[in-house]
């Protein structure tokens, strides 16, 4: 089969159409563009485009951006052009898509537009992809992360997308910026978040279902994260009280020693958790709670003077109910309590103390 190199040099239109349908011309962008402008993107031209797989030269004298754009616009929504040629031509003419109204592009072609960044990232297209190509959204975000961060603010932010990005190996500043825009509760269980991210989540995106996990595993977190868990415990005292039996002993210890926790709350948590402390721990807790005098009850041969105050009475009641002391009575004359301590292992007599 004899063919021609440049179809535009053939003057007879019928002959041109014949050459096109029989593919008797050079496979070049110049010929493709000429046929497009004269016959439109018809089935013969599509068949010709699909007939080869090679890289074309798109730099042609006298061809304007306008001409390339007109072709690109038709190719963009065409379903018959192969994916491989679709990518070659749109990429070759450096086509850019800045808006889209109809979701008539196949998923595989849409993936090409995203991969090659033909589909730019802007607010309109972000909404368009979210609404029409849900399973390509994260691919789109990944390819245009910087632009996405600038757009995904306020009502354009999506918690689900941010949660995905938190698992990506991207700059921590990007993660922080995105997190600041959402209020979605985020679980930290089983995640390997950077500490800064972890703290940001606990401050703003705490998932209440995580409370048990946080309270039980307090010791496993770094000294940087612990204060945040302590703050959470202060906000969710009732949850801490409900799960005091499983809470990390170190959390209870730190909680009871925190200045900003009210006395009433400390008494309540101490009453519920006292049986979880060994004698030495109990002594330390009492000291941290500001009852160093009562703590001396657990020091051998110490004779503390425990004054008659409402708070001291509360603590002595807790110790008595927990069987950490036998009993106590009020010495009216000295305005202090006499405490009967438990028998120590090697002594038979209870020691009465002023």
Coordinates of C-alpha atoms in Angstrom, one line a residue:
X1 CA 0.0 0.0 0.0
X2 CA 1.3 3.3 -1.1
X3 CA 0.5 6.2 1.2
X4 CA 1.2 9.8 1.7
X5 CA 3.2 11.6 4.3
X6 CA 1.1 14.8 4.7
X7 CA -2.6 14.5 4.0
X8 CA -3.0 18.2 3.6
X9 CA -1.0 18.0 0.4
X10 CA -3.8 15.9 -1.2
X11 CA -6.3 18.3 -2.6
X12 CA -9.2 16.0 -3.3
X13 CA -11.4 15.6 -0.2
X14 CA -12.8 12.3 -1.2
X15 CA -9.3 11.0 -1.6
X16 CA -8.4 12.4 1.8
X17 CA -11.3 10.5 3.4
X18 CA -10.2 7.3 1.5
X19 CA -6.6 7.7 2.7
X20 CA -7.8 8.2 6.3
X21 CA -10.2 5.2 6.4
X22 CA -7.5 3.0 4.9
X23 CA -4.8 4.5 7.1
X24 CA -2.7 5.3 4.1
X25 CA -0.9 8.3 5.6
X26 CA 2.0 8.9 7.9
X27 CA 1.1 8.4 11.6
X28 CA 1.8 12.0 12.7
X29 CA 0.1 14.6 14.9
X30 CA 0.0 16.9 12.0
X31 CA -2.1 14.5 10.0
X32 CA -4.3 13.7 13.1
X33 CA -4.9 17.4 13.6
X34 CA -5.7 18.1 10.0
X35 CA -8.2 15.3 9.8
X36 CA -9.8 16.4 13.1
X37 CA -10.2 20.0 11.7
X38 CA -11.7 18.8 8.5
X39 CA -13.7 15.7 9.4
X40 CA -14.1 16.0 13.2
X41 CA -13.2 13.2 15.6
X42 CA -15.1 10.6 13.6
X43 CA -14.8 6.8 13.8
X44 CA -12.3 6.6 11.0
X45 CA -10.0 9.1 12.7
X46 CA -10.4 7.3 16.1
X47 CA -9.5 4.0 14.4
X48 CA -6.4 5.7 12.9
X49 CA -5.4 7.2 16.3
X50 CA -5.8 3.8 17.9
X51 CA -3.8 2.0 15.2
X52 CA -0.3 2.8 16.5
X53 CA 1.4 3.1 19.8
X54 CA 4.2 5.6 19.5
X55 CA 5.3 9.0 20.8
X56 CA 4.3 11.8 18.4
X57 CA 6.0 15.2 17.8
X58 CA 3.6 17.9 18.8
X59 CA 5.8 20.9 17.9
X60 CA 4.5 21.9 14.5
X61 CA 5.0 25.3 12.8
X62 CA 1.9 27.3 12.6
X63 CA -0.2 25.2 15.0
X64 CA -1.8 27.4 17.7
X65 CA -2.6 26.6 21.3
X66 CA -6.2 27.2 20.3
X67 CA -6.1 24.4 17.7
X68 CA -4.6 22.0 20.2
X69 CA -7.2 22.9 22.8
X70 CA -10.1 22.3 20.4
X71 CA -8.7 18.8 19.8
X72 CA -8.0 18.2 23.5
X73 CA -11.6 19.1 24.4
X74 CA -13.0 16.5 22.1
X75 CA -10.5 13.8 23.0
X76 CA -11.1 14.5 26.8
X77 CA -14.7 13.2 26.6
X78 CA -14.2 10.5 23.9
X79 CA -14.9 7.0 25.0
X80 CA -13.5 5.1 21.9
X81 CA -9.9 6.3 22.0
X82 CA -7.7 3.8 23.8
X83 CA -6.4 4.8 27.3
X84 CA -2.8 4.6 26.0
X85 CA -3.5 7.1 23.1
X86 CA -5.7 9.2 25.4
X87 CA -2.7 9.8 27.7
X88 CA -0.3 10.3 24.8
X89 CA -2.3 13.0 23.0
X90 CA -3.6 14.9 26.0
X91 CA -0.2 14.8 27.6
X92 CA 1.5 15.7 24.3
X93 CA -0.5 18.8 23.7
X94 CA 0.0 19.8 27.4
X95 CA -3.8 19.9 27.9
X96 CA -5.1 21.1 31.2
X97 CA -8.6 20.5 32.7
X98 CA -9.7 23.3 35.1
X99 CA -13.4 22.5 35.2
X100 CA -15.7 19.7 34.5
X101 CA -19.5 19.5 34.5
X102 CA -20.3 16.0 33.3
X103 CA -19.0 12.8 34.9
X104 CA -18.9 10.9 31.6
X105 CA -15.2 9.9 31.7
X106 CA -14.3 6.3 32.5
X107 CA -12.5 5.6 35.8
X108 CA -9.4 4.4 33.9
X109 CA -9.2 7.6 31.9
X110 CA -9.9 9.7 34.9
X111 CA -7.0 8.0 36.6
X112 CA -4.8 9.0 33.7
X113 CA -5.9 12.7 34.0
X114 CA -5.0 12.6 37.7
X115 CA -1.7 10.7 37.3
X116 CA -0.4 13.1 34.6
X117 CA -1.8 16.1 36.4
X118 CA -3.8 17.1 33.4
X119 CA -6.6 17.5 35.9
X120 CA -5.5 20.4 38.0
X121 CA -6.4 20.7 41.7
X122 CA -8.9 23.5 42.5
X123 CA -12.0 23.9 44.7
X124 CA -14.5 23.1 41.9
X125 CA -12.7 20.0 40.7
X126 CA -12.1 18.8 44.2
X127 CA -15.8 18.9 44.8
X128 CA -16.4 17.3 41.4
X129 CA -14.0 14.3 42.1
X130 CA -15.5 13.9 45.6
X131 CA -19.0 13.7 44.2
X132 CA -18.3 11.6 41.1
X133 CA -15.1 9.6 41.6
X134 CA -15.1 8.8 45.2
X135 CA -12.5 6.0 45.0
X136 CA -10.1 8.2 43.1
X137 CA -10.2 11.1 45.6
X138 CA -7.1 10.1 47.7
X139 CA -5.1 9.4 44.5
X140 CA -6.1 12.9 43.3
X141 CA -5.1 14.4 46.7
X142 CA -1.8 12.6 46.7
X143 CA -0.9 13.9 43.3
X144 CA -1.7 17.5 44.3
X145 CA -1.1 17.5 48.0
X146 CA 0.3 21.0 48.3
X147 CA -2.6 22.6 46.4
X148 CA -5.0 20.4 48.4
X149 CA -3.8 21.7 51.7
X150 CA -4.5 25.3 50.6
X151 CA -8.0 24.3 49.5
X152 CA -9.1 21.9 52.2
X153 CA -9.9 24.6 54.7
X154 CA -13.1 25.3 56.7
X155 CA -16.1 23.7 54.9
X156 CA -13.8 22.3 52.2
X157 CA -12.1 20.1 54.8
X158 CA -13.0 16.4 55.1
X159 CA -12.2 14.3 58.2
X160 CA -12.1 11.1 56.3
X161 CA -9.4 12.4 53.8
X162 CA -7.3 13.8 56.6
X163 CA -7.4 10.5 58.6
X164 CA -6.0 8.8 55.5
X165 CA -3.3 11.4 55.0
X166 CA -2.1 11.0 58.6
X167 CA -0.8 7.5 57.6
X168 CA 1.2 8.9 54.7
X169 CA 4.9 9.6 55.0
X170 CA 4.4 13.3 54.5
X171 CA 5.7 16.4 56.3
X172 CA 4.3 16.7 59.8
X173 CA 3.5 20.4 59.2
X174 CA 1.1 19.4 56.5
X175 CA -0.6 16.9 58.8
X176 CA -0.9 19.5 61.5
X177 CA -2.3 22.1 59.1
X178 CA -5.0 19.6 57.9
X179 CA -5.8 18.4 61.4
X180 CA -6.4 22.0 62.5
X181 CA -9.3 22.2 60.0
X182 CA -11.4 19.2 61.2
X183 CA -13.3 18.3 64.3
X184 CA -13.8 14.6 63.3
X185 CA -13.0 12.2 66.2
X186 CA -10.0 10.1 65.3
X187 CA -9.0 6.9 67.0
X188 CA -5.3 6.4 67.9
X189 CA -5.6 2.7 68.6
X190 CA -3.2 0.7 66.6
X191 CA -1.7 3.8 64.9
X192 CA 1.9 4.8 64.8
X193 CA 1.3 8.6 64.8
X194 CA 4.1 11.0 65.4
X195 CA 3.9 12.4 69.0
X196 CA 3.0 15.9 67.8
X197 CA 0.1 14.5 65.8
X198 CA -0.9 12.3 68.7
X199 CA -1.1 15.3 71.0
X200 CA -3.0 17.3 68.4
X201 CA -5.6 14.5 68.1
X202 CA -6.0 14.1 71.8
X203 CA -6.5 17.9 72.2
X204 CA -9.0 18.4 69.4
X205 CA -10.1 15.1 67.8
X206 CA -10.4 12.7 70.8
X207 CA -12.5 9.7 70.1
X208 CA -14.4 8.9 73.3
X209 CA -14.2 5.2 72.5
X210 CA -10.4 5.5 73.0
X211 CA -10.7 6.6 76.6
X212 CA -10.4 3.1 78.0
X213 CA -7.3 2.4 75.9
X214 CA -5.7 5.7 76.9
X215 CA -6.4 5.1 80.6
X216 CA -5.2 1.5 80.6
X217 CA -2.0 2.1 78.6
X218 CA -1.0 5.4 80.1
X219 CA 2.5 4.2 81.1
X220 CA 3.3 3.2 77.5
X221 CA 3.1 6.8 76.3
X222 CA 6.0 9.2 76.4
X223 CA 6.3 11.9 79.0
X224 CA 5.3 14.3 76.3
X225 CA 1.9 12.7 75.7
X226 CA 1.1 11.7 79.3
X227 CA 0.1 15.2 80.4
X228 CA -2.5 15.3 77.6
X229 CA -4.0 12.0 78.8
X230 CA -4.0 13.4 82.3
X231 CA -6.0 16.4 81.0
X232 CA -8.4 14.0 79.4
X233 CA -8.8 12.1 82.7
X234 CA -9.7 15.4 84.4
X235 CA -12.4 16.0 81.8
X236 CA -13.7 12.5 81.9
X237 CA -13.5 11.7 85.7
X238 CA -16.7 9.6 85.6
X239 CA -15.1 7.3 82.9
X240 CA -12.0 7.1 85.0
X241 CA -14.0 6.2 88.0
X242 CA -16.0 3.5 86.1
X243 CA -12.8 1.8 84.9
X244 CA -10.6 2.4 87.9
X245 CA -10.1 -1.4 88.3
X246 CA -8.3 -1.5 84.9
X247 CA -6.8 2.0 84.7
X248 CA -3.0 2.2 84.6
X249 CA -1.7 2.5 88.2
X250 CA 0.7 5.2 87.2
X251 CA -2.3 7.3 85.8
X252 CA -4.1 7.0 89.1
X253 CA -1.0 8.0 90.9
X254 CA -0.4 11.0 88.7
X255 CA -4.1 12.0 88.7
X256 CA -4.3 11.9 92.5
X257 CA -1.1 14.0 92.7
X258 CA -2.4 16.7 90.3
X259 CA -2.9 20.1 91.9
X260 CA -5.7 21.2 89.5
X261 CA -7.9 18.3 90.5
X262 CA -10.5 19.2 93.2
X263 CA -10.2 17.6 96.6
X264 CA -13.7 16.1 96.3
X265 CA -12.7 14.4 93.0
X266 CA -9.5 13.1 94.5
X267 CA -11.3 11.7 97.5
X268 CA -13.7 9.9 95.2
X269 CA -11.1 8.4 92.9
X270 CA -8.9 7.5 95.9
X271 CA -11.8 5.7 97.5
X272 CA -12.4 3.7 94.4
X273 CA -8.7 2.9 93.7
X274 CA -7.2 2.6 97.1
X275 CA -7.2 -1.2 97.0
X276 CA -5.0 -1.2 93.9
X277 CA -2.1 0.4 95.7
X278 CA 0.6 -1.5 97.6
X279 CA 1.3 -0.1 101.0
X280 CA 4.4 1.8 99.8
X281 CA 2.4 3.2 96.8
X282 CA -0.5 4.2 99.1
X283 CA 1.9 6.1 101.3
X284 CA 3.3 7.9 98.3
X285 CA -0.2 8.7 97.0
X286 CA -1.2 10.2 100.4
X287 CA 1.9 12.4 100.4
X288 CA 1.2 13.6 96.9
X289 CA -2.4 14.3 97.8
X290 CA -1.2 16.5 100.7
X291 CA -1.8 14.1 103.5
X292 CA 1.8 13.5 104.5
X293 CA 0.8 13.2 108.1
X294 CA -1.6 10.3 107.5
X295 CA 1.0 8.8 105.2
X296 CA 3.2 8.3 108.2
X297 CA 0.8 5.7 109.5
X298 CA 2.7 3.4 107.0
X299 CA 6.1 4.3 108.4
X300 CA 7.3 2.0 111.1
X301 CA 7.5 3.6 114.6
X302 CA 6.3 6.9 113.3
X303 CA 3.8 8.6 115.6
X304 CA 1.9 11.2 113.4
X305 CA -0.4 13.7 114.9
X306 CA -3.5 13.6 112.7
X307 CA -5.7 16.7 113.5
X308 CA -9.4 16.7 113.5
X309 CA -10.4 18.0 110.1
X310 CA -13.2 17.0 107.7
X311 CA -10.6 16.0 105.0
X312 CA -8.6 13.9 107.4
X313 CA -11.7 12.1 108.5
X314 CA -12.6 11.3 104.8
X315 CA -9.2 9.8 104.2
X316 CA -9.2 7.8 107.5
X317 CA -12.6 6.4 106.5
X318 CA -11.3 5.3 103.2
X319 CA -8.3 3.6 104.8
X320 CA -10.5 1.9 107.4
X321 CA -13.0 0.6 104.7
X322 CA -10.0 -0.6 102.7
X323 CA -8.8 -2.4 105.8
X324 CA -5.5 -0.5 105.7
X325 CA -6.1 0.5 109.3
X326 CA -8.2 -1.2 111.9
X327 CA -10.1 1.8 113.2
X328 CA -9.8 5.4 114.5
X329 CA -11.3 7.4 117.2
X330 CA -11.4 11.1 118.0
X331 CA -9.5 12.3 121.0
X332 CA -11.7 15.4 121.9
X333 CA -9.1 16.8 124.3
X334 CA -6.2 16.9 121.8
X335 CA -8.5 17.5 118.8
X336 CA -6.8 14.7 117.0
X337 CA -7.5 11.1 115.9
X338 CA -6.2 8.0 117.5
X339 CA -5.6 5.4 114.9
X340 CA -5.3 1.6 115.4
X341 CA -3.0 0.3 112.8
X342 CA -3.0 -3.1 111.3
X343 CA -0.8 -5.7 113.1
X344 CA 2.5 -5.8 111.3
X345 CA 3.6 -9.2 110.3
X346 CA 6.1 -9.7 113.2
X347 CA 4.1 -7.9 116.0
X348 CA 1.1 -9.2 117.7
X349 CA -0.1 -6.0 119.4
X350 CA -1.8 -3.2 117.5
X351 CA -0.1 0.1 118.1
X352 CA -2.3 2.9 119.2
X353 CA -1.1 6.3 118.0
X354 CA -1.9 9.8 118.8

